[in-house]
CSV table of C-alpha atoms and ligand atoms in Angstrom, one decimal:
chain,number,residue,atom,x,y,z
B,2,MET,CA,-58.5,6.6,-82.5
B,3,HIS,CA,-60.7,6.6,-78.8
B,4,HIS,CA,-61.2,3.5,-78.7
B,5,LEU,CA,-59.9,0.3,-76.2
B,6,ARG,CA,-59.0,-3.3,-77.8
B,7,ILE,CA,-59.6,-5.4,-76.0
B,8,ALA,CA,-58.5,-9.3,-76.5
B,9,TRP,CA,-62.0,-11.7,-75.1
B,10,PRO,CA,-61.2,-14.4,-74.1
B,11,GLU,CA,-63.8,-17.7,-75.4
B,12,ALA,CA,-64.7,-18.2,-71.6
B,13,PHE,CA,-66.1,-15.2,-70.7
B,14,PHE,CA,-68.3,-15.5,-73.8
B,15,LEU,CA,-70.5,-16.5,-70.4
B,16,PHE,CA,-70.8,-13.4,-69.9
B,17,ARG,CA,-70.7,-11.6,-73.0
B,18,ARG,CA,-70.3,-13.0,-76.6
B,19,PRO,CA,-68.4,-10.4,-79.1
B,20,SER,CA,-70.7,-9.0,-81.7
B,21,ASP,CA,-68.9,-9.5,-84.8
B,22,ASN,CA,-65.1,-9.6,-85.1
B,23,GLY,CA,-64.6,-12.2,-82.8
B,24,ALA,CA,-62.9,-12.7,-79.9
B,25,ARG,CA,-62.2,-9.2,-80.0
B,26,ILE,CA,-64.0,-6.2,-78.4
B,27,ASP,CA,-63.7,-2.1,-79.5
B,28,PHE,CA,-64.7,-0.3,-76.3
B,29,PRO,CA,-66.1,3.4,-77.3
B,30,LEU,CA,-63.6,5.1,-74.3
B,31,PRO,CA,-65.5,9.5,-73.8
B,32,ARG,CA,-64.1,8.9,-69.9
B,33,ARG,CA,-61.3,7.9,-68.0
B,34,ARG,CA,-63.2,4.4,-66.3
B,35,SER,CA,-60.6,1.9,-64.1
B,36,ILE,CA,-60.0,-1.1,-66.4
B,37,LYS,CA,-62.6,-3.3,-63.6
B,38,ASP,CA,-65.0,-0.6,-64.1
B,39,ILE,CA,-64.3,-1.8,-68.3
B,40,LEU,CA,-64.9,-5.3,-67.8
B,41,GLU,CA,-67.8,-5.1,-65.7
B,42,SER,CA,-69.8,-3.0,-67.5
B,43,LEU,CA,-69.2,-5.7,-70.6
B,44,GLY,CA,-70.5,-8.2,-68.0
B,45,VAL,CA,-67.7,-10.4,-66.8
B,46,PRO,CA,-66.9,-9.7,-62.5
B,47,HIS,CA,-63.6,-9.0,-61.4
B,48,THR,CA,-64.0,-12.7,-59.4
B,49,GLU,CA,-63.5,-13.8,-62.7
B,50,VAL,CA,-60.2,-12.0,-63.8
B,51,GLY,CA,-57.3,-14.1,-63.7
B,52,PHE,CA,-55.1,-12.0,-65.3
B,53,ILE,CA,-55.2,-7.9,-67.3
B,54,TRP,CA,-52.4,-6.6,-70.2
B,55,VAL,CA,-52.4,-3.0,-71.3
B,56,ASP,CA,-50.1,-3.2,-74.6
B,57,GLY,CA,-47.8,-6.4,-73.2
B,58,GLU,CA,-47.5,-5.4,-69.3
B,59,PRO,CA,-49.4,-6.9,-66.7
B,60,VAL,CA,-51.7,-3.4,-65.0
B,61,ASP,CA,-54.4,-4.3,-61.9
B,62,PHE,CA,-57.5,-3.6,-61.4
B,63,HIS,CA,-57.5,0.3,-60.3
B,64,PHE,CA,-55.3,0.7,-63.9
B,65,ILE,CA,-57.6,3.8,-66.1
B,66,PRO,CA,-56.2,2.7,-69.9
B,67,GLU,CA,-56.9,5.7,-72.8
B,68,ALA,CA,-57.6,5.2,-76.1
B,69,GLY,CA,-55.4,3.2,-78.9
B,70,HIS,CA,-54.0,0.9,-75.7
B,71,GLU,CA,-54.3,-2.8,-76.5
B,72,VAL,CA,-56.0,-4.8,-73.6
B,73,VAL,CA,-55.5,-8.8,-73.3
B,74,VAL,CA,-57.7,-10.2,-70.0
B,75,ARG,CA,-57.5,-14.5,-68.4
B,76,PRO,CA,-59.6,-15.6,-66.7
B,77,VAL,CA,-59.5,-17.5,-63.7
B,78,SER,CA,-57.8,-20.9,-64.7
B,79,ALA,CA,-58.3,-24.2,-62.3
B,80,PRO,CA,-57.3,-25.1,-60.0
B,81,PHE,CA,-56.9,-21.2,-58.3
B,82,ASP,CA,-55.4,-21.2,-54.9
B,83,VAL,CA,-57.3,-17.9,-53.5
B,84,THR,CA,-53.6,-18.8,-50.6
B,85,LYS,CA,-51.4,-17.4,-52.5
B,86,PRO,CA,-51.0,-14.0,-54.5
B,87,SER,CA,-51.4,-12.8,-57.2
B,88,ARG,CA,-51.6,-8.8,-59.4
B,89,LEU,CA,-55.1,-9.1,-59.3
B,90,ARG,CA,-55.1,-10.0,-55.7
B,91,PRO,CA,-52.0,-8.9,-54.0
B,92,GLN,CA,-53.2,-9.8,-50.0
B,93,PRO,CA,-54.3,-14.0,-50.2
B,94,LEU,CA,-56.6,-15.2,-47.6
B,95,ASP,CA,-55.3,-17.5,-45.1
B,96,ALA,CA,-57.4,-20.3,-45.8
B,97,VAL,CA,-60.1,-21.7,-47.7
B,98,ARG,CA,-63.6,-20.5,-46.4
B,99,PHE,CA,-66.4,-19.9,-48.0
B,100,VAL,CA,-69.5,-17.9,-47.9
B,101,VAL,CA,-72.7,-19.7,-50.0
B,102,ASP,CA,-75.6,-16.9,-51.4
B,103,VAL,CA,-78.7,-18.3,-51.1
B,104,ASN,CA,-79.7,-19.0,-54.6
B,105,VAL,CA,-77.2,-22.2,-54.4
B,106,GLY,CA,-78.0,-22.5,-50.6
B,107,LYS,CA,-77.5,-26.8,-51.2
B,108,LEU,CA,-74.3,-25.8,-51.4
B,109,ALA,CA,-73.0,-25.4,-47.8
B,110,ALA,CA,-73.9,-28.0,-46.2
B,111,LEU,CA,-71.9,-30.1,-48.8
B,112,LEU,CA,-68.8,-27.8,-48.0
B,113,ARG,CA,-69.9,-28.5,-44.7
B,114,MET,CA,-69.9,-32.5,-44.8
B,115,LEU,CA,-66.0,-32.1,-47.0
B,116,GLY,CA,-64.8,-29.6,-43.8
B,117,MET,CA,-65.4,-26.6,-45.5
B,118,ASP,CA,-65.3,-23.8,-43.2
B,119,THR,CA,-68.8,-22.4,-44.3
B,120,VAL,CA,-70.7,-19.5,-43.4
B,121,TYR,CA,-74.2,-19.6,-44.7
B,122,SER,CA,-78.5,-18.0,-43.9
B,123,PRO,CA,-81.1,-18.2,-46.4
B,124,GLN,CA,-81.4,-14.4,-44.8
B,125,LEU,CA,-78.2,-12.4,-45.5
B,126,ARG,CA,-78.7,-10.3,-47.9
B,127,ASP,CA,-75.6,-9.2,-51.0
B,128,ARG,CA,-74.6,-6.4,-48.5
B,129,GLN,CA,-74.0,-8.3,-45.8
B,130,ILE,CA,-72.8,-10.9,-47.5
B,131,ALA,CA,-69.7,-9.0,-49.6
B,132,SER,CA,-68.9,-7.8,-45.7
B,133,LEU,CA,-68.7,-10.8,-44.2
B,134,ALA,CA,-66.8,-11.7,-47.4
B,135,GLU,CA,-64.0,-8.5,-46.3
B,136,LYS,CA,-64.4,-9.0,-43.2
B,137,GLN,CA,-64.0,-12.8,-42.2
B,138,ARG,CA,-61.6,-13.3,-45.7
B,139,ARG,CA,-64.3,-15.5,-47.4
B,140,VAL,CA,-64.8,-16.9,-51.2
B,141,VAL,CA,-68.7,-15.8,-51.9
B,142,LEU,CA,-70.2,-18.7,-53.8
B,143,THR,CA,-73.3,-17.1,-56.0
B,144,LYS,CA,-75.2,-17.2,-58.9
B,145,ASP,CA,-76.0,-13.3,-58.5
B,146,LEU,CA,-73.4,-11.1,-61.3
B,147,MET,CA,-74.1,-8.1,-59.4
B,148,LEU,CA,-73.2,-9.8,-56.4
B,149,LEU,CA,-69.7,-10.5,-57.3
B,150,LYS,CA,-69.3,-6.6,-59.4
B,151,ARG,CA,-69.4,-5.6,-55.2
B,152,SER,CA,-65.4,-4.4,-54.2
B,153,ALA,CA,-65.3,-5.4,-50.9
B,154,VAL,CA,-66.7,-9.2,-52.9
B,155,VAL,CA,-62.3,-10.5,-54.0
B,156,TYR,CA,-62.6,-13.6,-54.1
B,157,GLY,CA,-65.3,-15.5,-55.7
B,158,ARG,CA,-67.8,-17.8,-58.0
B,159,PHE,CA,-69.8,-17.8,-60.4
B,160,VAL,CA,-71.5,-21.3,-60.1
B,161,ARG,CA,-72.1,-22.4,-63.8
B,162,SER,CA,-73.9,-25.8,-62.4
B,163,VAL,CA,-77.5,-26.2,-61.2
B,164,LEU,CA,-78.0,-29.5,-59.4
B,165,PRO,CA,-76.1,-29.0,-56.1
B,166,ASP,CA,-73.3,-32.3,-56.3
B,167,ASP,CA,-72.2,-31.1,-59.7
B,168,GLN,CA,-72.0,-27.7,-58.1
B,169,LEU,CA,-69.5,-29.4,-55.2
B,170,GLN,CA,-68.0,-30.6,-58.0
B,171,GLU,CA,-67.7,-27.2,-60.3
B,172,VAL,CA,-66.1,-26.1,-56.4
B,173,VAL,CA,-64.6,-29.2,-55.1
B,174,ALA,CA,-62.3,-28.2,-59.4
B,175,PHE,CA,-62.1,-25.6,-59.8
B,176,PHE,CA,-60.6,-24.0,-56.1
B,177,GLY,CA,-58.3,-27.3,-55.7
B,178,LEU,CA,-59.7,-29.0,-52.6
B,179,LYS,CA,-59.2,-32.2,-53.3
B,180,GLU,CA,-56.7,-32.5,-50.5
B,181,ALA,CA,-57.8,-30.2,-48.5
B,182,CYS,CA,-61.8,-31.6,-47.4
B,183,ARG,CA,-61.8,-33.1,-44.1
B,184,PRO,CA,-65.0,-35.1,-43.3
B,185,PHE,CA,-66.9,-35.6,-40.3
B,186,HIS,CA,-64.5,-33.1,-39.0
B,187,ARG,CA,-67.6,-29.6,-39.2
B,188,CYS,CA,-71.7,-29.7,-38.3
B,189,ILE,CA,-73.7,-29.8,-40.5
B,190,ARG,CA,-76.4,-27.8,-39.1
B,191,CYS,CA,-73.9,-25.0,-37.9
B,192,ASN,CA,-70.6,-25.3,-39.5
B,193,ASP,CA,-68.9,-24.9,-35.7
B,194,GLU,CA,-65.6,-28.3,-36.2
B,195,LEU,CA,-66.5,-30.8,-34.3
B,196,LEU,CA,-65.6,-32.6,-30.7
B,197,VAL,CA,-64.3,-36.0,-30.3
B,198,VAL,CA,-66.7,-37.8,-27.9
B,199,GLU,CA,-66.8,-41.1,-26.0
B,200,LYS,CA,-69.0,-43.6,-26.6
B,201,GLU,CA,-70.5,-44.8,-23.4
B,202,ALA,CA,-70.9,-40.7,-22.7
B,203,ILE,CA,-73.6,-41.0,-25.8
B,204,LEU,CA,-74.3,-45.0,-25.3
B,205,HIS,CA,-78.6,-43.8,-25.0
B,206,ARG,CA,-78.8,-41.6,-28.3
B,207,LEU,CA,-77.1,-44.4,-29.9
B,208,GLU,CA,-79.2,-46.9,-32.5
B,209,PRO,CA,-78.7,-50.5,-31.4
B,210,LYS,CA,-76.8,-50.5,-34.6
B,211,THR,CA,-74.7,-48.0,-34.6
B,212,LYS,CA,-73.7,-48.9,-31.2
B,213,LYS,CA,-72.7,-52.0,-32.5
B,214,TYR,CA,-70.5,-51.5,-35.2
B,215,TYR,CA,-68.9,-47.8,-34.7
B,216,GLN,CA,-66.1,-46.7,-32.3
B,217,ASP,CA,-65.5,-43.6,-32.8
B,218,PHE,CA,-68.2,-40.1,-32.8
B,219,LYS,CA,-68.2,-36.5,-32.9
B,220,MET,CA,-70.6,-34.3,-31.6
B,221,CYS,CA,-71.7,-30.6,-32.0
B,222,LYS,CA,-71.0,-28.3,-29.2
B,223,THR,CA,-73.7,-25.6,-30.4
B,224,CYS,CA,-76.8,-28.6,-32.1
B,225,ASP,CA,-75.8,-31.5,-30.1
B,226,ARG,CA,-76.1,-33.8,-33.2
B,227,ILE,CA,-73.6,-36.6,-33.6
B,228,TYR,CA,-71.8,-38.4,-35.8
B,229,TRP,CA,-69.8,-41.5,-36.6
B,230,ALA,CA,-67.2,-42.4,-39.4
B,231,GLY,CA,-66.6,-46.0,-40.0
B,232,SER,CA,-67.8,-46.8,-43.9
B,233,HIS,CA,-68.9,-43.0,-44.1
B,234,ARG,CA,-65.4,-41.6,-45.2
B,235,GLU,CA,-65.2,-43.6,-48.1
B,236,ALA,CA,-68.8,-43.0,-48.8
B,237,MET,CA,-67.4,-39.3,-49.3
B,238,LYS,CA,-64.9,-39.8,-51.7
B,239,ARG,CA,-66.7,-41.4,-53.8
B,240,ARG,CA,-69.4,-38.8,-53.2
B,241,ILE,CA,-66.7,-36.1,-54.5
B,242,ALA,CA,-66.6,-38.2,-58.2
B,243,ALA,CA,-70.5,-39.0,-58.1
B,244,ILE,CA,-72.1,-37.5,-55.5
B,245,ASN,CA,-75.2,-39.5,-54.7
B,246,SER,CA,-75.8,-40.9,-50.8
B,247,PRO,CA,-74.7,-39.3,-47.9
B,248,PHE,CA,-72.2,-39.8,-45.7
B,249,CYS,CA,-72.6,-38.3,-42.1
B,250,HIS,CA,-75.5,-39.5,-40.3
B,251,THR,CA,-76.6,-37.8,-37.2
B,252,THR,CA,-78.9,-39.3,-34.3
C,164,ZN,ZN1,-74.2,-28.0,-35.0
């Protein structure tokens, strides 16, 4: 018996569909390999794995299984709190921060709109994204499975949705971010936190209607863009449910 028997959850059919015997994979085991290696060779990035048991005992990604072992894996399930330690991820993040890959690039502005700290540049290569995720303790958002298989990436999400608004909803729901959202707080262009600015100081830059109806303003210290609240906060809440209109205006 030189096989590993892996109970394969339906959530992973997205990455690999077991051929015949339903939700079980018999994995040939000619040499020593970590369970992380084995699962990733079957197509599922370690970032998508929530729990692993071998013969009924919980193990971590470094565990080296032997032929005949019974492996049970479970996906990471929503809401996924990345600030709580777990067997597979004993060093949680102290806050939810993101780094966004170019293949889901539109997510960056949307997440910043919700106040989430989000690094993004279309020039970032996979290696740089992984390194940023490791050094700055960020969650990687991507459609690139190879990127998520890198060991430097501890927290990540293979974004399923296609449309940016759907992707935002997916990420907010998956990481349980509704309470963490702080709209009108971060520059959409720079990711910098906004500073309160006196209306008088920027009066000359405001449109007549903005001047008339709004009193509270903030400004990005990097790019000088002006933001104001008002009805936009309510619009933001609606956008999480059915995202369809911008809620931050700029001059
Ligand atoms: Zn800015």
